[in-house]
């Protein structure tokens, strides 16, 4: 006995709805797989700096495989993602990943770094603080004999400080011959004439401003915390005077750079698709 027409129409509509749903799911999977494939192609065939470990490529398709499993479809044996030849299976079932979460091929080329406390450099100045037990600080200390010591080191910070550098130039005269006049050493040259700043302070201001990127108003506040007020206008005058002194050196460096084969002015890398068509032209 044949089914009623209404029931057949209802079954056909249900099949059509299921087919449309599966079509939409496979379309999502196709778009996701296309994106992952394009990304992996760039990693494989791009520049050497962009290459990745082939053992990690299997992980990129885990989401696709899980989505396929969720829809009830099984990946085809010929086209499904297969474990890479260099990948290994871990006890938890993940391919290409060691139990500790790192790939096996990545562990081979990675050197183990030593752990533990870092040794302090030998060139640092040493300050000793000696701690005596209470028994060695009273009358009982006469009955004790020192047999050794235990030394532990910590890294401490001593803030920078200003010093008053006095340059003393003794005066001399010839005994019994005052007409010979007075003998005294010449005044040492200063980068900034008639300035209170010595070469070390001027170098510190320049390095702080141009190497450490500290503006002069911050240096002014730092110097105030160290107990000396130096206005930013004074610091600006020192920078200007030092710039005039260093202008010949900067000009020589610029001339040397312009005579070079090429100048690297930016570290931003740009991928060149046709290197054989690139021609260097000096301007």
PDB file of C-alpha atoms in Angstrom:
ATOM      1  CA  UNK A   1       0.000   0.000   0.000  1.00  0.00           C
ATOM      2  CA  UNK A   2       1.497   3.287  -1.064  1.00  0.00           C
ATOM      3  CA  UNK A   3       1.949   6.182   1.375  1.00  0.00           C
ATOM      4  CA  UNK A   4      -0.335   9.178   1.183  1.00  0.00           C
ATOM      5  CA  UNK A   5       0.891  12.053  -0.925  1.00  0.00           C
ATOM      6  CA  UNK A   6       1.051  14.400   2.071  1.00  0.00           C
ATOM      7  CA  UNK A   7       3.361  12.026   3.976  1.00  0.00           C
ATOM      8  CA  UNK A   8       5.645  11.619   0.946  1.00  0.00           C
ATOM      9  CA  UNK A   9       5.860  15.423   0.565  1.00  0.00           C
ATOM     10  CA  UNK A  10       6.711  15.753   4.276  1.00  0.00           C
ATOM     11  CA  UNK A  11       9.491  13.156   4.016  1.00  0.00           C
ATOM     12  CA  UNK A  12      10.914  14.850   0.930  1.00  0.00           C
ATOM     13  CA  UNK A  13      10.933  18.207   2.736  1.00  0.00           C
ATOM     14  CA  UNK A  14      12.750  16.647   5.692  1.00  0.00           C
ATOM     15  CA  UNK A  15      15.372  15.122   3.391  1.00  0.00           C
ATOM     16  CA  UNK A  16      15.775  18.463   1.601  1.00  0.00           C
ATOM     17  CA  UNK A  17      16.260  20.290   4.914  1.00  0.00           C
ATOM     18  CA  UNK A  18      18.885  17.750   6.065  1.00  0.00           C
ATOM     19  CA  UNK A  19      20.688  18.018   2.725  1.00  0.00           C
ATOM     20  CA  UNK A  20      20.700  21.822   2.926  1.00  0.00           C
ATOM     21  CA  UNK A  21      22.066  21.680   6.486  1.00  0.00           C
ATOM     22  CA  UNK A  22      24.859  19.275   5.501  1.00  0.00           C
ATOM     23  CA  UNK A  23      25.663  21.454   2.481  1.00  0.00           C
ATOM     24  CA  UNK A  24      26.068  24.520   4.726  1.00  0.00           C
ATOM     25  CA  UNK A  25      28.291  22.602   7.162  1.00  0.00           C
ATOM     26  CA  UNK A  26      30.533  21.300   4.385  1.00  0.00           C
ATOM     27  CA  UNK A  27      30.741  24.800   2.924  1.00  0.00           C
ATOM     28  CA  UNK A  28      32.042  26.085   6.283  1.00  0.00           C
ATOM     29  CA  UNK A  29      34.553  23.242   6.427  1.00  0.00           C
ATOM     30  CA  UNK A  30      35.698  24.001   2.895  1.00  0.00           C
ATOM     31  CA  UNK A  31      36.275  27.683   3.673  1.00  0.00           C
ATOM     32  CA  UNK A  32      38.148  26.841   6.879  1.00  0.00           C
ATOM     33  CA  UNK A  33      40.298  24.246   5.114  1.00  0.00           C
ATOM     34  CA  UNK A  34      41.090  26.730   2.322  1.00  0.00           C
ATOM     35  CA  UNK A  35      42.286  29.318   4.852  1.00  0.00           C
ATOM     36  CA  UNK A  36      44.467  26.805   6.706  1.00  0.00           C
ATOM     37  CA  UNK A  37      45.864  25.439   3.446  1.00  0.00           C
ATOM     38  CA  UNK A  38      46.840  28.907   2.233  1.00  0.00           C
ATOM     39  CA  UNK A  39      48.523  29.677   5.558  1.00  0.00           C
ATOM     40  CA  UNK A  40      50.491  26.449   5.523  1.00  0.00           C
ATOM     41  CA  UNK A  41      51.508  27.021   1.883  1.00  0.00           C
ATOM     42  CA  UNK A  42      53.031  30.344   2.905  1.00  0.00           C
ATOM     43  CA  UNK A  43      54.899  28.622   5.733  1.00  0.00           C
ATOM     44  CA  UNK A  44      56.237  25.882   3.464  1.00  0.00           C
ATOM     45  CA  UNK A  45      57.063  27.806   0.296  1.00  0.00           C
ATOM     46  CA  UNK A  46      57.708  31.266   1.748  1.00  0.00           C
ATOM     47  CA  UNK A  47      60.978  32.713   2.977  1.00  0.00           C
ATOM     48  CA  UNK A  48      63.153  30.577   5.227  1.00  0.00           C
ATOM     49  CA  UNK A  49      62.391  32.796   8.199  1.00  0.00           C
ATOM     50  CA  UNK A  50      58.723  31.820   7.876  1.00  0.00           C
ATOM     51  CA  UNK A  51      59.202  28.044   7.764  1.00  0.00           C
ATOM     52  CA  UNK A  52      57.651  25.951  10.500  1.00  0.00           C
ATOM     53  CA  UNK A  53      58.224  22.453  11.749  1.00  0.00           C
ATOM     54  CA  UNK A  54      56.317  19.983   9.497  1.00  0.00           C
ATOM     55  CA  UNK A  55      55.416  17.963  12.580  1.00  0.00           C
ATOM     56  CA  UNK A  56      53.245  20.859  13.761  1.00  0.00           C
ATOM     57  CA  UNK A  57      51.169  21.065  10.560  1.00  0.00           C
ATOM     58  CA  UNK A  58      48.902  18.222  11.654  1.00  0.00           C
ATOM     59  CA  UNK A  59      47.708  20.337  14.578  1.00  0.00           C
ATOM     60  CA  UNK A  60      46.286  22.951  12.201  1.00  0.00           C
ATOM     61  CA  UNK A  61      43.655  20.516  10.919  1.00  0.00           C
ATOM     62  CA  UNK A  62      42.452  19.295  14.326  1.00  0.00           C
ATOM     63  CA  UNK A  63      39.546  21.736  14.323  1.00  0.00           C
ATOM     64  CA  UNK A  64      38.477  20.583  10.845  1.00  0.00           C
ATOM     65  CA  UNK A  65      38.576  16.924  11.832  1.00  0.00           C
ATOM     66  CA  UNK A  66      36.531  17.626  14.954  1.00  0.00           C
ATOM     67  CA  UNK A  67      33.927  19.501  12.930  1.00  0.00           C
ATOM     68  CA  UNK A  68      33.729  16.591  10.495  1.00  0.00           C
ATOM     69  CA  UNK A  69      33.218  14.217  13.401  1.00  0.00           C
ATOM     70  CA  UNK A  70      30.480  16.481  14.746  1.00  0.00           C
ATOM     71  CA  UNK A  71      28.526  16.311  11.490  1.00  0.00           C
ATOM     72  CA  UNK A  72      28.718  12.549  11.415  1.00  0.00           C
ATOM     73  CA  UNK A  73      30.914  12.445   8.294  1.00  0.00           C
ATOM     74  CA  UNK A  74      34.212  10.615   8.188  1.00  0.00           C
ATOM     75  CA  UNK A  75      37.218  11.992   6.294  1.00  0.00           C
ATOM     76  CA  UNK A  76      38.035  10.047   3.191  1.00  0.00           C
ATOM     77  CA  UNK A  77      41.025   7.718   3.463  1.00  0.00           C
ATOM     78  CA  UNK A  78      42.648   9.201   0.387  1.00  0.00           C
ATOM     79  CA  UNK A  79      42.157  12.853   1.193  1.00  0.00           C
ATOM     80  CA  UNK A  80      41.901  12.908   4.977  1.00  0.00           C
ATOM     81  CA  UNK A  81      44.636  14.395   7.100  1.00  0.00           C
ATOM     82  CA  UNK A  82      47.241  11.749   7.865  1.00  0.00           C
ATOM     83  CA  UNK A  83      49.905  11.986  10.555  1.00  0.00           C
ATOM     84  CA  UNK A  84      53.160  13.417   9.276  1.00  0.00           C
ATOM     85  CA  UNK A  85      56.049  11.038   8.858  1.00  0.00           C
ATOM     86  CA  UNK A  86      58.082  12.916  11.430  1.00  0.00           C
ATOM     87  CA  UNK A  87      55.269  13.043  14.001  1.00  0.00           C
ATOM     88  CA  UNK A  88      54.873  10.672  16.910  1.00  0.00           C
ATOM     89  CA  UNK A  89      51.880   9.726  18.964  1.00  0.00           C
ATOM     90  CA  UNK A  90      51.812  10.696  22.580  1.00  0.00           C
ATOM     91  CA  UNK A  91      50.089   8.685  25.328  1.00  0.00           C
ATOM     92  CA  UNK A  92      47.138  11.096  25.313  1.00  0.00           C
ATOM     93  CA  UNK A  93      46.482  10.454  21.613  1.00  0.00           C
ATOM     94  CA  UNK A  94      47.762  13.720  20.118  1.00  0.00           C
ATOM     95  CA  UNK A  95      49.959  13.227  17.072  1.00  0.00           C
ATOM     96  CA  UNK A  96      53.261  15.048  16.799  1.00  0.00           C
ATOM     97  CA  UNK A  97      53.169  16.329  20.390  1.00  0.00           C
ATOM     98  CA  UNK A  98      55.288  14.999  23.193  1.00  0.00           C
ATOM     99  CA  UNK A  99      53.666  14.370  26.602  1.00  0.00           C
ATOM    100  CA  UNK A 100      55.102  17.639  27.931  1.00  0.00           C
ATOM    101  CA  UNK A 101      53.377  19.678  25.198  1.00  0.00           C
ATOM    102  CA  UNK A 102      56.408  20.210  22.920  1.00  0.00           C
ATOM    103  CA  UNK A 103      57.003  18.575  19.561  1.00  0.00           C
ATOM    104  CA  UNK A 104      59.601  15.842  19.376  1.00  0.00           C
ATOM    105  CA  UNK A 105      61.471  17.456  16.503  1.00  0.00           C
ATOM    106  CA  UNK A 106      61.501  20.780  18.355  1.00  0.00           C
ATOM    107  CA  UNK A 107      63.028  19.163  21.456  1.00  0.00           C
ATOM    108  CA  UNK A 108      65.894  17.697  19.435  1.00  0.00           C
ATOM    109  CA  UNK A 109      67.172  21.093  18.314  1.00  0.00           C
ATOM    110  CA  UNK A 110      66.495  22.859  21.592  1.00  0.00           C
ATOM    111  CA  UNK A 111      69.255  22.992  24.137  1.00  0.00           C
ATOM    112  CA  UNK A 112      68.311  22.716  27.777  1.00  0.00           C
ATOM    113  CA  UNK A 113      68.958  25.931  29.640  1.00  0.00           C
ATOM    114  CA  UNK A 114      70.455  25.639  33.108  1.00  0.00           C
ATOM    115  CA  UNK A 115      68.134  26.576  35.922  1.00  0.00           C
ATOM    116  CA  UNK A 116      68.994  27.959  39.300  1.00  0.00           C
ATOM    117  CA  UNK A 117      70.377  31.148  40.733  1.00  0.00           C
ATOM    118  CA  UNK A 118      72.490  33.308  38.453  1.00  0.00           C
ATOM    119  CA  UNK A 119      76.079  33.998  39.441  1.00  0.00           C
ATOM    120  CA  UNK A 120      76.832  37.667  39.988  1.00  0.00           C
ATOM    121  CA  UNK A 121      79.585  39.274  37.872  1.00  0.00           C
ATOM    122  CA  UNK A 122      82.997  39.441  39.498  1.00  0.00           C
ATOM    123  CA  UNK A 123      83.620  43.072  38.479  1.00  0.00           C
ATOM    124  CA  UNK A 124      80.906  44.440  40.769  1.00  0.00           C
ATOM    125  CA  UNK A 125      82.140  46.142  43.951  1.00  0.00           C
ATOM    126  CA  UNK A 126      81.586  44.136  47.129  1.00  0.00           C
ATOM    127  CA  UNK A 127      80.103  45.364  50.394  1.00  0.00           C
ATOM    128  CA  UNK A 128      80.257  43.041  53.407  1.00  0.00           C
ATOM    129  CA  UNK A 129      77.673  42.966  56.167  1.00  0.00           C
ATOM    130  CA  UNK A 130      78.696  40.677  58.995  1.00  0.00           C
ATOM    131  CA  UNK A 131      75.947  39.273  61.203  1.00  0.00           C
ATOM    132  CA  UNK A 132      77.063  37.885  64.552  1.00  0.00           C
ATOM    133  CA  UNK A 133      74.898  35.591  66.685  1.00  0.00           C
ATOM    134  CA  UNK A 134      73.835  36.912  70.088  1.00  0.00           C
ATOM    135  CA  UNK A 135      76.319  34.553  71.798  1.00  0.00           C
ATOM    136  CA  UNK A 136      79.220  36.311  70.037  1.00  0.00           C
ATOM    137  CA  UNK A 137      78.161  39.829  71.061  1.00  0.00           C
ATOM    138  CA  UNK A 138      78.467  39.654  74.852  1.00  0.00           C
ATOM    139  CA  UNK A 139      80.883  38.312  77.441  1.00  0.00           C
ATOM    140  CA  UNK A 140      80.356  34.787  76.137  1.00  0.00           C
ATOM    141  CA  UNK A 141      82.295  35.678  72.954  1.00  0.00           C
ATOM    142  CA  UNK A 142      85.612  35.007  74.758  1.00  0.00           C
ATOM    143  CA  UNK A 143      84.760  31.313  74.899  1.00  0.00           C
ATOM    144  CA  UNK A 144      84.045  31.076  71.169  1.00  0.00           C
ATOM    145  CA  UNK A 145      86.516  30.321  68.383  1.00  0.00           C
ATOM    146  CA  UNK A 146      85.799  31.422  64.830  1.00  0.00           C
ATOM    147  CA  UNK A 147      86.133  28.389  62.544  1.00  0.00           C
ATOM    148  CA  UNK A 148      84.730  29.728  59.268  1.00  0.00           C
ATOM    149  CA  UNK A 149      81.851  31.586  57.703  1.00  0.00           C
ATOM    150  CA  UNK A 150      78.969  31.179  55.304  1.00  0.00           C
ATOM    151  CA  UNK A 151      78.572  33.809  52.586  1.00  0.00           C
ATOM    152  CA  UNK A 152      75.357  34.498  50.647  1.00  0.00           C
ATOM    153  CA  UNK A 153      75.158  37.168  47.953  1.00  0.00           C
ATOM    154  CA  UNK A 154      72.303  39.391  46.827  1.00  0.00           C
ATOM    155  CA  UNK A 155      72.215  42.033  44.120  1.00  0.00           C
ATOM    156  CA  UNK A 156      71.624  45.540  45.465  1.00  0.00           C
ATOM    157  CA  UNK A 157      71.286  49.007  43.932  1.00  0.00           C
ATOM    158  CA  UNK A 158      73.113  52.142  44.973  1.00  0.00           C
ATOM    159  CA  UNK A 159      71.566  55.267  43.428  1.00  0.00           C
ATOM    160  CA  UNK A 160      73.720  57.592  41.356  1.00  0.00           C
ATOM    161  CA  UNK A 161      75.010  60.701  43.102  1.00  0.00           C
ATOM    162  CA  UNK A 162      76.642  64.020  42.350  1.00  0.00           C
ATOM    163  CA  UNK A 163      80.150  64.845  43.521  1.00  0.00           C
ATOM    164  CA  UNK A 164      81.978  68.153  43.905  1.00  0.00           C
ATOM    165  CA  UNK A 165      85.078  67.671  41.838  1.00  0.00           C
ATOM    166  CA  UNK A 166      87.752  70.118  43.008  1.00  0.00           C
ATOM    167  CA  UNK A 167      90.624  70.757  40.608  1.00  0.00           C
ATOM    168  CA  UNK A 168      93.506  72.117  42.643  1.00  0.00           C
ATOM    169  CA  UNK A 169      96.303  74.011  40.888  1.00  0.00           C
ATOM    170  CA  UNK A 170      99.118  74.821  43.309  1.00  0.00           C
ATOM    171  CA  UNK A 171     101.092  78.012  42.714  1.00  0.00           C
ATOM    172  CA  UNK A 172     104.876  78.012  42.779  1.00  0.00           C
ATOM    173  CA  UNK A 173     107.480  80.755  42.974  1.00  0.00           C
ATOM    174  CA  UNK A 174     111.260  80.617  42.781  1.00  0.00           C
ATOM    175  CA  UNK A 175     112.782  80.943  46.222  1.00  0.00           C
ATOM    176  CA  UNK A 176     114.666  84.227  46.536  1.00  0.00           C
ATOM    177  CA  UNK A 177     113.743  85.371  43.026  1.00  0.00           C
ATOM    178  CA  UNK A 178     110.269  86.911  43.158  1.00  0.00           C
ATOM    179  CA  UNK A 179     110.884  88.592  39.827  1.00  0.00           C
ATOM    180  CA  UNK A 180     110.566  85.188  38.148  1.00  0.00           C
ATOM    181  CA  UNK A 181     106.839  85.320  38.742  1.00  0.00           C
ATOM    182  CA  UNK A 182     104.372  82.566  39.653  1.00  0.00           C
ATOM    183  CA  UNK A 183     104.163  79.140  38.047  1.00  0.00           C
ATOM    184  CA  UNK A 184     100.790  77.364  37.889  1.00  0.00           C
ATOM    185  CA  UNK A 185      99.273  74.585  35.765  1.00  0.00           C
ATOM    186  CA  UNK A 186      96.934  75.451  32.914  1.00  0.00           C
ATOM    187  CA  UNK A 187      93.204  75.125  33.324  1.00  0.00           C
ATOM    188  CA  UNK A 188      92.044  71.820  31.761  1.00  0.00           C
ATOM    189  CA  UNK A 189      89.830  72.106  28.723  1.00  0.00           C
ATOM    190  CA  UNK A 190      86.097  71.713  29.218  1.00  0.00           C
ATOM    191  CA  UNK A 191      83.508  70.649  26.583  1.00  0.00           C
ATOM    192  CA  UNK A 192      81.333  73.596  27.635  1.00  0.00           C
ATOM    193  CA  UNK A 193      83.447  76.622  28.693  1.00  0.00           C
ATOM    194  CA  UNK A 194      82.463  78.424  31.912  1.00  0.00           C
ATOM    195  CA  UNK A 195      80.037  75.645  32.833  1.00  0.00           C
ATOM    196  CA  UNK A 196      79.609  73.776  36.083  1.00  0.00           C
ATOM    197  CA  UNK A 197      79.089  70.486  34.226  1.00  0.00           C
ATOM    198  CA  UNK A 198      82.012  68.144  33.811  1.00  0.00           C
ATOM    199  CA  UNK A 199      82.483  65.708  30.921  1.00  0.00           C
ATOM    200  CA  UNK A 200      80.914  62.820  32.854  1.00  0.00           C
ATOM    201  CA  UNK A 201      77.725  64.748  33.670  1.00  0.00           C
ATOM    202  CA  UNK A 202      77.409  66.020  30.093  1.00  0.00           C
ATOM    203  CA  UNK A 203      77.789  62.479  28.763  1.00  0.00           C
ATOM    204  CA  UNK A 204      75.154  61.247  31.221  1.00  0.00           C
ATOM    205  CA  UNK A 205      72.660  63.908  30.063  1.00  0.00           C
ATOM    206  CA  UNK A 206      73.233  63.105  26.377  1.00  0.00           C
ATOM    207  CA  UNK A 207      72.964  59.333  26.864  1.00  0.00           C
ATOM    208  CA  UNK A 208      69.828  59.710  28.998  1.00  0.00           C
ATOM    209  CA  UNK A 209      68.141  61.941  26.426  1.00  0.00           C
ATOM    210  CA  UNK A 210      69.085  60.249  23.152  1.00  0.00           C
ATOM    211  CA  UNK A 211      69.880  56.629  24.087  1.00  0.00           C
ATOM    212  CA  UNK A 212      67.427  56.130  26.978  1.00  0.00           C
ATOM    213  CA  UNK A 213      64.799  58.547  25.533  1.00  0.00           C
ATOM    214  CA  UNK A 214      64.387  60.545  28.747  1.00  0.00           C
ATOM    215  CA  UNK A 215      63.163  64.106  28.128  1.00  0.00           C
ATOM    216  CA  UNK A 216      64.911  66.933  29.940  1.00  0.00           C
ATOM    217  CA  UNK A 217      61.990  67.650  32.275  1.00  0.00           C
ATOM    218  CA  UNK A 218      62.239  64.091  33.609  1.00  0.00           C
ATOM    219  CA  UNK A 219      65.977  64.475  34.094  1.00  0.00           C
ATOM    220  CA  UNK A 220      65.265  67.668  35.999  1.00  0.00           C
ATOM    221  CA  UNK A 221      62.960  65.797  38.395  1.00  0.00           C
ATOM    222  CA  UNK A 222      65.454  62.944  38.763  1.00  0.00           C
ATOM    223  CA  UNK A 223      68.254  65.365  39.675  1.00  0.00           C
ATOM    224  CA  UNK A 224      65.967  67.013  42.246  1.00  0.00           C
ATOM    225  CA  UNK A 225      65.396  63.623  43.902  1.00  0.00           C
ATOM    226  CA  UNK A 226      69.170  63.251  44.075  1.00  0.00           C
ATOM    227  CA  UNK A 227      69.474  66.556  45.925  1.00  0.00           C
ATOM    228  CA  UNK A 228      70.414  69.094  43.222  1.00  0.00           C
ATOM    229  CA  UNK A 229      68.214  71.423  41.195  1.00  0.00           C
ATOM    230  CA  UNK A 230      69.214  71.798  37.536  1.00  0.00           C
ATOM    231  CA  UNK A 231      66.610  73.572  35.438  1.00  0.00           C
ATOM    232  CA  UNK A 232      65.672  72.136  32.082  1.00  0.00           C
ATOM    233  CA  UNK A 233      66.816  75.368  30.425  1.00  0.00           C
ATOM    234  CA  UNK A 234      70.307  74.745  31.792  1.00  0.00           C
ATOM    235  CA  UNK A 235      70.217  71.157  30.581  1.00  0.00           C
ATOM    236  CA  UNK A 236      68.990  72.332  27.171  1.00  0.00           C
ATOM    237  CA  UNK A 237      71.928  74.742  26.943  1.00  0.00           C
ATOM    238  CA  UNK A 238      74.344  71.919  27.723  1.00  0.00           C
ATOM    239  CA  UNK A 239      72.786  69.741  25.014  1.00  0.00           C
ATOM    240  CA  UNK A 240      73.033  72.577  22.478  1.00  0.00           C
ATOM    241  CA  UNK A 241      76.695  73.241  23.291  1.00  0.00           C
ATOM    242  CA  UNK A 242      77.526  69.522  23.041  1.00  0.00           C
ATOM    243  CA  UNK A 243      75.717  69.338  19.703  1.00  0.00           C
ATOM    244  CA  UNK A 244      77.946  72.112  18.357  1.00  0.00           C
ATOM    245  CA  UNK A 245      81.018  70.236  19.565  1.00  0.00           C
ATOM    246  CA  UNK A 246      79.878  66.971  17.995  1.00  0.00           C
ATOM    247  CA  UNK A 247      78.756  68.501  14.672  1.00  0.00           C
ATOM    248  CA  UNK A 248      82.069  67.728  12.847  1.00  0.00           C
ATOM    249  CA  UNK A 249      81.898  64.101  14.007  1.00  0.00           C
ATOM    250  CA  UNK A 250      78.278  63.747  12.885  1.00  0.00           C
ATOM    251  CA  UNK A 251      79.139  65.283   9.514  1.00  0.00           C
ATOM    252  CA  UNK A 252      81.986  62.815   9.039  1.00  0.00           C
ATOM    253  CA  UNK A 253      79.680  59.900   9.911  1.00  0.00           C
ATOM    254  CA  UNK A 254      77.065  61.132   7.423  1.00  0.00           C
ATOM    255  CA  UNK A 255      79.667  61.472   4.680  1.00  0.00           C
ATOM    256  CA  UNK A 256      80.934  57.961   5.350  1.00  0.00           C
ATOM    257  CA  UNK A 257      77.368  56.582   5.275  1.00  0.00           C
ATOM    258  CA  UNK A 258      76.551  58.257   1.964  1.00  0.00           C
ATOM    259  CA  UNK A 259      79.652  56.718   0.389  1.00  0.00           C
ATOM    260  CA  UNK A 260      78.571  53.205   1.422  1.00  0.00           C
ATOM    261  CA  UNK A 261      77.139  50.647  -0.996  1.00  0.00           C
ATOM    262  CA  UNK A 262      73.788  50.681   0.756  1.00  0.00           C
ATOM    263  CA  UNK A 263      72.270  52.165   3.878  1.00  0.00           C
ATOM    264  CA  UNK A 264      70.046  50.141   6.208  1.00  0.00           C
ATOM    265  CA  UNK A 265      67.658  52.746   7.610  1.00  0.00           C
ATOM    266  CA  UNK A 266      64.729  50.496   8.522  1.00  0.00           C
ATOM    267  CA  UNK A 267      64.575  46.995   9.995  1.00  0.00           C
ATOM    268  CA  UNK A 268      61.138  46.269   8.519  1.00  0.00           C
ATOM    269  CA  UNK A 269      61.413  43.297   6.165  1.00  0.00           C
ATOM    270  CA  UNK A 270      59.608  43.155   2.826  1.00  0.00           C
ATOM    271  CA  UNK A 271      59.254  39.918   0.873  1.00  0.00           C
ATOM    272  CA  UNK A 272      60.624  40.248  -2.660  1.00  0.00           C
ATOM    273  CA  UNK A 273      58.838  37.961  -5.121  1.00  0.00           C
ATOM    274  CA  UNK A 274      61.209  38.456  -8.099  1.00  0.00           C
ATOM    275  CA  UNK A 275      64.680  39.035  -6.717  1.00  0.00           C
ATOM    276  CA  UNK A 276      66.310  38.691 -10.135  1.00  0.00           C
ATOM    277  CA  UNK A 277      64.450  41.814 -11.343  1.00  0.00           C
ATOM    278  CA  UNK A 278      65.739  44.016  -8.500  1.00  0.00           C
ATOM    279  CA  UNK A 279      68.489  46.396  -9.657  1.00  0.00           C
ATOM    280  CA  UNK A 280      70.384  48.672  -7.283  1.00  0.00           C
ATOM    281  CA  UNK A 281      70.663  52.246  -8.440  1.00  0.00           C
ATOM    282  CA  UNK A 282      72.759  54.861  -6.678  1.00  0.00           C
ATOM    283  CA  UNK A 283      71.023  58.216  -6.392  1.00  0.00           C
TER     284      UNK A 283
END
